[in-house]
PDB file of C-alpha atoms in Angstrom:
ATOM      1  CA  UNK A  18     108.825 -54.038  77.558  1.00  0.00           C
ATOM      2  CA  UNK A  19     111.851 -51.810  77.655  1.00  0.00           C
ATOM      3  CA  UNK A  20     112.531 -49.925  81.383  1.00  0.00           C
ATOM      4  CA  UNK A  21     112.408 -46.276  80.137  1.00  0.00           C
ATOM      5  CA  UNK A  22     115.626 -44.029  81.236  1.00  0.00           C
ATOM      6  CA  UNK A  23     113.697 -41.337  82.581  1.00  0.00           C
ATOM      7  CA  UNK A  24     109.967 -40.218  84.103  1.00  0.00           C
ATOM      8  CA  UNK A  25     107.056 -41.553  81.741  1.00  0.00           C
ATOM      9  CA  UNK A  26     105.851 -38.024  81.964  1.00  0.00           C
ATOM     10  CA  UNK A  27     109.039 -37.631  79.409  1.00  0.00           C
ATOM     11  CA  UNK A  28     108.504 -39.676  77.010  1.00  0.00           C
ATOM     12  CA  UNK A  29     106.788 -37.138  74.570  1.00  0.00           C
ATOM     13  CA  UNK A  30     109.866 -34.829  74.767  1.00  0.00           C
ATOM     14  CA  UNK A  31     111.740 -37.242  74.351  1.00  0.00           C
ATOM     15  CA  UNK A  32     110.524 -38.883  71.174  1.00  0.00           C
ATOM     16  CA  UNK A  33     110.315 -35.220  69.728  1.00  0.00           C
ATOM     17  CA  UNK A  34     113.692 -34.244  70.202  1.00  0.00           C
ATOM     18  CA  UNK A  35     115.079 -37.882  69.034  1.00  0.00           C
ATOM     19  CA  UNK A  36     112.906 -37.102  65.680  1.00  0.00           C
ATOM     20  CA  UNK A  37     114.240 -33.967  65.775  1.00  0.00           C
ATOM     21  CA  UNK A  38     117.637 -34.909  65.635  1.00  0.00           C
ATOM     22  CA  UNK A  39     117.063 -37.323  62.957  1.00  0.00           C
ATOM     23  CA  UNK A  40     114.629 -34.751  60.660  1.00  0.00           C
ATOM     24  CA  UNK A  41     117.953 -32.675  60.669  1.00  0.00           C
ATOM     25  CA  UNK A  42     120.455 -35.554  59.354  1.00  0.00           C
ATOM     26  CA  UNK A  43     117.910 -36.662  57.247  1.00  0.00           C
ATOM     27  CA  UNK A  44     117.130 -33.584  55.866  1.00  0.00           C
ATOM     28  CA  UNK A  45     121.281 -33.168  54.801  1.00  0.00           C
ATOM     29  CA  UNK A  46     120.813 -36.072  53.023  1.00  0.00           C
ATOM     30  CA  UNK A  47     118.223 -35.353  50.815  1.00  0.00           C
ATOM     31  CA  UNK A  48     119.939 -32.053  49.822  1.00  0.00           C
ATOM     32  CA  UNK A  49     123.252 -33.936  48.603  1.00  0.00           C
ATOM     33  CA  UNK A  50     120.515 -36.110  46.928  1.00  0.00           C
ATOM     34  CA  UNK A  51     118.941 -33.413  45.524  1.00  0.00           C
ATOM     35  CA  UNK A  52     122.156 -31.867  44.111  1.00  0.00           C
ATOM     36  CA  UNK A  53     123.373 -34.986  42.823  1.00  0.00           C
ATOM     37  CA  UNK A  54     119.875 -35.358  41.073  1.00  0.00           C
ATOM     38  CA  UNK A  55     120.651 -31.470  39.182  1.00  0.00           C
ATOM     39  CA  UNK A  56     123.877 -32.374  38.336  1.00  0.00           C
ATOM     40  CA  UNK A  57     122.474 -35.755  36.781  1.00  0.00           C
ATOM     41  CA  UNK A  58     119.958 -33.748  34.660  1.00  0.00           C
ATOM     42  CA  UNK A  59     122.668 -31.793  33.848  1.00  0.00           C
ATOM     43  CA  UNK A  60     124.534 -34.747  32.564  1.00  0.00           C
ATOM     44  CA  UNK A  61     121.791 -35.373  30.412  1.00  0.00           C
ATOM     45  CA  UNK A  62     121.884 -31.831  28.928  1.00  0.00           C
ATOM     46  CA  UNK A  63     122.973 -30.382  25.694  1.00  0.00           C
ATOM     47  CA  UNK A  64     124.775 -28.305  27.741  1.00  0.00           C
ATOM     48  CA  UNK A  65     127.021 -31.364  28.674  1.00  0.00           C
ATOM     49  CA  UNK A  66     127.721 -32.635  24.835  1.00  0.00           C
ATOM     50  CA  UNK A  67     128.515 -29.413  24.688  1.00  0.00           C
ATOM     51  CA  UNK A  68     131.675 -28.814  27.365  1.00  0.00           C
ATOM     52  CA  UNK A  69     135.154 -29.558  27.176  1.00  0.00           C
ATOM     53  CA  UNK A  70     136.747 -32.951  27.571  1.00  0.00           C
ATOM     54  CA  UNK A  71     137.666 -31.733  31.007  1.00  0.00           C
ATOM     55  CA  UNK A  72     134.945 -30.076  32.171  1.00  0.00           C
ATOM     56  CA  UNK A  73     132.994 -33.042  31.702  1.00  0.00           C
ATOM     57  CA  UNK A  74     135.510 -34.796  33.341  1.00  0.00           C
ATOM     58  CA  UNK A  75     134.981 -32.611  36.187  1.00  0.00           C
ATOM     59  CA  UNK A  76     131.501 -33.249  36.632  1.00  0.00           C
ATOM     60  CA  UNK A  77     131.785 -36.466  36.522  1.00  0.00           C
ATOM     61  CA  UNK A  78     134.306 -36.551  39.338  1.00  0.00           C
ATOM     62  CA  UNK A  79     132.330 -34.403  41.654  1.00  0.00           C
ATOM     63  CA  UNK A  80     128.754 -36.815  40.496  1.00  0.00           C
ATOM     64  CA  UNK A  81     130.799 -40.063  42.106  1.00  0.00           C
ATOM     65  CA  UNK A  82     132.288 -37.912  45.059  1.00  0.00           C
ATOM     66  CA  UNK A  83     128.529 -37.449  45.889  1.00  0.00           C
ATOM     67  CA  UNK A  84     127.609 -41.414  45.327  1.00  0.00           C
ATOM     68  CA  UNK A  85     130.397 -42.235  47.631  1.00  0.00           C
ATOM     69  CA  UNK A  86     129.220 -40.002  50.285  1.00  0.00           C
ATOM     70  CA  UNK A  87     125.592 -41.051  50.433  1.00  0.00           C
ATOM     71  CA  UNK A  88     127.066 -44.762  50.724  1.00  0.00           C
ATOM     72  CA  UNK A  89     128.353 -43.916  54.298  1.00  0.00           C
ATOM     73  CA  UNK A  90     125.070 -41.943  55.705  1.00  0.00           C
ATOM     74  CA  UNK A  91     123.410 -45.229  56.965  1.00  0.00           C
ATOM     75  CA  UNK A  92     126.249 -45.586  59.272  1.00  0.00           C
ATOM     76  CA  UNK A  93     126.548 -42.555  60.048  1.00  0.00           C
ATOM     77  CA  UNK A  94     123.096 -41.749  60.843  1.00  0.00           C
ATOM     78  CA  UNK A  95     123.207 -44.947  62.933  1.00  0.00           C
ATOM     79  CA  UNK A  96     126.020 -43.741  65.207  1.00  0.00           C
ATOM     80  CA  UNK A  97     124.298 -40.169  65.552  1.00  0.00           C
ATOM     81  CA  UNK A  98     120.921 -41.255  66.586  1.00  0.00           C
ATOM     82  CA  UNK A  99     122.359 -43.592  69.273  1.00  0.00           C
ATOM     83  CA  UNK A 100     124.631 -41.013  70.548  1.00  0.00           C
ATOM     84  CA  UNK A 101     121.491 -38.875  70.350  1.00  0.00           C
ATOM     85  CA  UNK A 102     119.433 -41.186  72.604  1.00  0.00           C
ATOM     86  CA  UNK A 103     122.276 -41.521  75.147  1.00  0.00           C
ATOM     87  CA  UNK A 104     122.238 -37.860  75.847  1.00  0.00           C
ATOM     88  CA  UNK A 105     118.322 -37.719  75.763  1.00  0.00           C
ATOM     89  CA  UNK A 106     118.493 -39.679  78.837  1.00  0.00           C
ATOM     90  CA  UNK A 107     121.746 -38.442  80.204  1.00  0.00           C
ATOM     91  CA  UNK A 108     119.575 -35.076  80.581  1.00  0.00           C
ATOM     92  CA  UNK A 109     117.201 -37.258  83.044  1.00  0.00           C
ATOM     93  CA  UNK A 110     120.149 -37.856  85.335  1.00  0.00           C
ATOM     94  CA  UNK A 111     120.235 -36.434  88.506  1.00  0.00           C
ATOM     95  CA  UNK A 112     123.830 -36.260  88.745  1.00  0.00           C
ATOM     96  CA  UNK A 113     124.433 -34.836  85.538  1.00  0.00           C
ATOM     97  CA  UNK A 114     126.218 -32.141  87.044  1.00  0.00           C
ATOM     98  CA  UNK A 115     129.075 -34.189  88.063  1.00  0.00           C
ATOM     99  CA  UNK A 116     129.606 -34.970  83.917  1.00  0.00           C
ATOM    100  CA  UNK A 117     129.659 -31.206  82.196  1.00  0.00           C
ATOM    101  CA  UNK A 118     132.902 -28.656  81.939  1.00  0.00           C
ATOM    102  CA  UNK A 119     132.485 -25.383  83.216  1.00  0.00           C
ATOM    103  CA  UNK A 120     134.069 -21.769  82.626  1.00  0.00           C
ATOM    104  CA  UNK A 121     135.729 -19.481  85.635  1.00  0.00           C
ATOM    105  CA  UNK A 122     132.792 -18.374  86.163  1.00  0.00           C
ATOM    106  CA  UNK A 123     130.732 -21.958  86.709  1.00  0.00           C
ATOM    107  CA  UNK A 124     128.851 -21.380  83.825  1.00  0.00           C
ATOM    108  CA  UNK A 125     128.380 -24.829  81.285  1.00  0.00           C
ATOM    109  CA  UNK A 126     130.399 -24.854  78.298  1.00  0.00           C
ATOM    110  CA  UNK A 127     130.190 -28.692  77.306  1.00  0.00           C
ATOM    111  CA  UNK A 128     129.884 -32.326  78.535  1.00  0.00           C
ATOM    112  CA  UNK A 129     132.371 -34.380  79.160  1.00  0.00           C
ATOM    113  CA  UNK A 130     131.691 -36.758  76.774  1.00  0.00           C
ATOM    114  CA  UNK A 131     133.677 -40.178  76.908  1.00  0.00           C
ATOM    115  CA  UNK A 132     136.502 -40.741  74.395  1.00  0.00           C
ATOM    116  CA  UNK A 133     134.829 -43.884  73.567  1.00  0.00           C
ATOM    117  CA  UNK A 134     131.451 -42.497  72.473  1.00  0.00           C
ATOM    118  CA  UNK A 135     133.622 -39.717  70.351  1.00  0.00           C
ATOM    119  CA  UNK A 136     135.959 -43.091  68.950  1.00  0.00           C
ATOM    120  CA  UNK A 137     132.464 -45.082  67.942  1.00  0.00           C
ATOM    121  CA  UNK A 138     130.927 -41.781  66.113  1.00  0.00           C
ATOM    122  CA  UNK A 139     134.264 -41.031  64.369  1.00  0.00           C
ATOM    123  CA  UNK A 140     134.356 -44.885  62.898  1.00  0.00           C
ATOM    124  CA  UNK A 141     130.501 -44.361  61.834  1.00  0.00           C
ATOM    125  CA  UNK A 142     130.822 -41.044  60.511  1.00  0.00           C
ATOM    126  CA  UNK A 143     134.715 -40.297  59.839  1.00  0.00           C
ATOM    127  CA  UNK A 144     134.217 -41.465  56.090  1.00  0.00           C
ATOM    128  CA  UNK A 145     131.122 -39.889  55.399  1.00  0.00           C
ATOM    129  CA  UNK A 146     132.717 -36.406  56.521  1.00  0.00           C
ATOM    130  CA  UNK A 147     135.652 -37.290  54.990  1.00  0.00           C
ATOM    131  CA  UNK A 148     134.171 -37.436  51.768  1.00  0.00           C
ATOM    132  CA  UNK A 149     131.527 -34.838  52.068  1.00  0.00           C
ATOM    133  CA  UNK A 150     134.773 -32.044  52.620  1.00  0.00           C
ATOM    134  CA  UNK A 151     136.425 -33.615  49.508  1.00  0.00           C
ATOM    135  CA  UNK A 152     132.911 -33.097  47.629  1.00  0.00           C
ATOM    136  CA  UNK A 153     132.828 -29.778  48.407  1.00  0.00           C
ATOM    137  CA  UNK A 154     136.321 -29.568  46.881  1.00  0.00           C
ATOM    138  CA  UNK A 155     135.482 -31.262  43.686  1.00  0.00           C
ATOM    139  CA  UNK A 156     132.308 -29.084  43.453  1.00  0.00           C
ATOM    140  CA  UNK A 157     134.031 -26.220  43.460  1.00  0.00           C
ATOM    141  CA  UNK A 158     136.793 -27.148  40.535  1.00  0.00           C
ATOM    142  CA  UNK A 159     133.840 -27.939  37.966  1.00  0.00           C
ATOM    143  CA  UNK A 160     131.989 -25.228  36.478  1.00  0.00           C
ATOM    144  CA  UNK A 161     128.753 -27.202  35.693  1.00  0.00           C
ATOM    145  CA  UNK A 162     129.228 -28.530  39.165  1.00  0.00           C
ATOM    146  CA  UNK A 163     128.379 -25.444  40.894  1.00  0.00           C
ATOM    147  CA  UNK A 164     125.737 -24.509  38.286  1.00  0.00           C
ATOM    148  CA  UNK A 165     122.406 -25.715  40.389  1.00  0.00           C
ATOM    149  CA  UNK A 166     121.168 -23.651  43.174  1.00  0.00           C
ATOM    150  CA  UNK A 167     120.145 -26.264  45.300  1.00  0.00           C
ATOM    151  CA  UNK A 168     122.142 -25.486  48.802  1.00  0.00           C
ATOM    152  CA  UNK A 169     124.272 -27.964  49.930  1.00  0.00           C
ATOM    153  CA  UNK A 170     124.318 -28.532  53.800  1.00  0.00           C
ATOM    154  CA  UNK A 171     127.231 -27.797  56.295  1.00  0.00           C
ATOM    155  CA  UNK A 172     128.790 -30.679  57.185  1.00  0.00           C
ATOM    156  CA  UNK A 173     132.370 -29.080  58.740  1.00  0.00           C
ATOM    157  CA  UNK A 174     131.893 -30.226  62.195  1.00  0.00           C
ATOM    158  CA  UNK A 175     132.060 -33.813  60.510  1.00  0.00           C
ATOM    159  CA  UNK A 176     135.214 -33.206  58.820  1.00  0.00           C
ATOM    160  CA  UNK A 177     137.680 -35.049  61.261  1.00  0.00           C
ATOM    161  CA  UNK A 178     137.739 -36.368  64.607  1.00  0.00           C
ATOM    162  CA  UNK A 179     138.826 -33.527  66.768  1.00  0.00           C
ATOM    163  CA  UNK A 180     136.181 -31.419  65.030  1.00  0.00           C
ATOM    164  CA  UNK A 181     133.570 -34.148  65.480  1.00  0.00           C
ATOM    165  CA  UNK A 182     134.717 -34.619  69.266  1.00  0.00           C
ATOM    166  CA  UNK A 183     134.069 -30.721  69.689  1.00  0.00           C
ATOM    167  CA  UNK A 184     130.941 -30.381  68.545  1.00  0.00           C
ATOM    168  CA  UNK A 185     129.342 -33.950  69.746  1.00  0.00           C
ATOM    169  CA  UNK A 186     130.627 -32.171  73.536  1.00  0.00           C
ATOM    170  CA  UNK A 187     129.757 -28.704  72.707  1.00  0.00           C
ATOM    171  CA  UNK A 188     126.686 -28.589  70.741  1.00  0.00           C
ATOM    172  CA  UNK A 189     124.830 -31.928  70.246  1.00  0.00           C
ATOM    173  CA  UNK A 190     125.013 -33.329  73.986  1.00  0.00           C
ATOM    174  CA  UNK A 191     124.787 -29.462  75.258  1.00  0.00           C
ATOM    175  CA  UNK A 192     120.934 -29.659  73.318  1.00  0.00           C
ATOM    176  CA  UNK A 193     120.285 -32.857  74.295  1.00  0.00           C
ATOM    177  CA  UNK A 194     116.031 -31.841  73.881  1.00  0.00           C
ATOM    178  CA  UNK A 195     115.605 -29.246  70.981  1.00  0.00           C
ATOM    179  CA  UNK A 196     112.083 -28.359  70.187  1.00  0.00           C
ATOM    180  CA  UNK A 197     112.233 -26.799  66.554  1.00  0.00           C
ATOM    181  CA  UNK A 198     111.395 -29.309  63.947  1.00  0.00           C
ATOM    182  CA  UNK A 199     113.019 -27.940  60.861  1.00  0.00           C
ATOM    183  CA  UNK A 200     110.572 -27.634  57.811  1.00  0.00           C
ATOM    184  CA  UNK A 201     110.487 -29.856  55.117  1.00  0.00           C
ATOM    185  CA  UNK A 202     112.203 -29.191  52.085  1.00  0.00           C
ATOM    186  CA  UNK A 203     110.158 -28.582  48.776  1.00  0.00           C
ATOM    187  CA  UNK A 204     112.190 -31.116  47.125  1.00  0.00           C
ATOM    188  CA  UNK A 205     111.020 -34.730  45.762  1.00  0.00           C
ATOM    189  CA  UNK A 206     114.579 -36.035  47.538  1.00  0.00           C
ATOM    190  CA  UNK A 207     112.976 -34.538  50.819  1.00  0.00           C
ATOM    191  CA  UNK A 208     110.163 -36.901  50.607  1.00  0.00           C
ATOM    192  CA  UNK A 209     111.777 -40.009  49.401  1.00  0.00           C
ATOM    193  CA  UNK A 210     114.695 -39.568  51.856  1.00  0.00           C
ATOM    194  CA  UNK A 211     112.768 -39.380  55.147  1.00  0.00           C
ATOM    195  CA  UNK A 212     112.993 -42.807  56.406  1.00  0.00           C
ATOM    196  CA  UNK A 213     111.888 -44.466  59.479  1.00  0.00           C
ATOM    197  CA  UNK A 214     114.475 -45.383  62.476  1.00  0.00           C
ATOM    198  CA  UNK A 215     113.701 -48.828  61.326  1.00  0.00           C
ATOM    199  CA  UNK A 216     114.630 -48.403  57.678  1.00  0.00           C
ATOM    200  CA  UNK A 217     117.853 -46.889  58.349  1.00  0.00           C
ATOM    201  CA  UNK A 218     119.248 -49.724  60.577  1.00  0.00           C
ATOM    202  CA  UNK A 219     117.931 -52.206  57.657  1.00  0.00           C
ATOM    203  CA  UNK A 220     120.231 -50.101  55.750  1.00  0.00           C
ATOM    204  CA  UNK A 221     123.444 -50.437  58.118  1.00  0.00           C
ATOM    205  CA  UNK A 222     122.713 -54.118  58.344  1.00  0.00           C
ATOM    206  CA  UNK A 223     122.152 -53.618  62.136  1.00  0.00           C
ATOM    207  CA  UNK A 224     118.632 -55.111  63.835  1.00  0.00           C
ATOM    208  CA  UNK A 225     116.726 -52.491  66.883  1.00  0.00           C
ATOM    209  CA  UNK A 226     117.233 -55.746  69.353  1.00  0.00           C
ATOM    210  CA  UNK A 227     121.199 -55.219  68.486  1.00  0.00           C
ATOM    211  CA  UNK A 228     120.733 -51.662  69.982  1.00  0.00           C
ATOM    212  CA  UNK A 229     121.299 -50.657  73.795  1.00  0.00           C
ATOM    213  CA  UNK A 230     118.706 -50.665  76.084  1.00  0.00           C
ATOM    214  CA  UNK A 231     118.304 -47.190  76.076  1.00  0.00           C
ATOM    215  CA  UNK A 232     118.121 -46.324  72.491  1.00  0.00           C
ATOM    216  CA  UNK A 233     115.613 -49.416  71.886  1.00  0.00           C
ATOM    217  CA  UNK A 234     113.517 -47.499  74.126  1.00  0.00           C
ATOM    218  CA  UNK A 235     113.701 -43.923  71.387  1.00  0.00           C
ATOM    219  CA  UNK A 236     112.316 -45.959  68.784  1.00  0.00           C
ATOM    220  CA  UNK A 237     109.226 -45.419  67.632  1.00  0.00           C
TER     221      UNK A 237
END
């Protein structure tokens, strides 16, 4: 048995806002899924036969620019839940006070986040946001691309390192317990694509006794 990182009485909370964290990211995912599954139907569609060499062309640049990004989201989602879990219990510290960045007027703007942890998320997720701004980019240049309405999710703050720094200090470790599940989405990719902790570190290769203490200790 696993020492927890903060009162027992916490626990709840803090399973809640880890499985909030991870509806969210999981919940990007199955919207790029769900797109990718539109623009396959339109693939299939008389409307394709139909289309110039090059719009075709198109589409089938922006399909593999989605393929490639959903290869990177088990690492990705890896290196966000465990930075997730560290700042669950980094909001059970009693000195957390001596760790946050304040404004002239003492109010909290962001934690002061090691380099280290923003290094580790950038090599787990640097690709995947890489490649989801370059999707957007390909979307955009193909007509039958940007045919479905299906939204696709907003994935900016991943787009590079500094970005990815500002908003791991700024917004994720700032709500380290949220309390808003999102709602499911009324898509089949929704369904499929919510997968257990467990699942997604079979996917990355990576086994829960590899993890830190701490983040053993947010799995379910």
């Amino acid at each position: 048995k696993h020492s927890s990182c903060c009162n027992p009485s916490m626990e709840v909370p803090q399973q809640l806002a880890f499985d909030i964290r991870r509806s969210q990211f999981d919940q990007h995912v199955a919207l790029l899924r769900a797109y990718l599954d539109d623009l396959n139907r339109i693939r299939a569609s008389d409307v394709f036969t139909h289309a110039s060499a090059l719009e075709q062309a198109l589409l089938d640049r922006a399909m593999e620019a989605f393929r490639t990004t959903l290869s990177h989201t088990p690492a990705c989602s890896q290196a966000l839940m465990l930075f997730t879990a560290g700042m669950i219990c980094f909001s059970c510290d009693p000195h957390w006070d001596d760790y946050v960045w304040r404004d002239s007027f003492g109010v909290v703007q962001a934690v002061n986040v090691a380099g280290e942890s923003c290094v580790y998320v950038d090599q787990h997720c640097g690709e995947f946001g890489r490649e989801a701004a370059e999707l957007l980019e390909k979307v955009m240049d193909s007509e039958l691309a940007k045919t479905p309405t299906t939204p696709l999710p907003e994935l900016a703050h991943l787009r590079d390192r500094v970005t990815m720094c500002a908003w791991l200090r700024g917004t994720l470790a700032m709500q380290p317990l949220p309390t808003f599940m999102p709602p499911k989405l009324d898509t089949k990719a929704t369904s499929k694509d919510e997968l257990s902790t467990r699942r997604r570190l079979d996917d990355a290769g990576m086994e829960a006794s590899q993890l830190p203490e701490w983040a053993q200790d947010m799995l379910p």
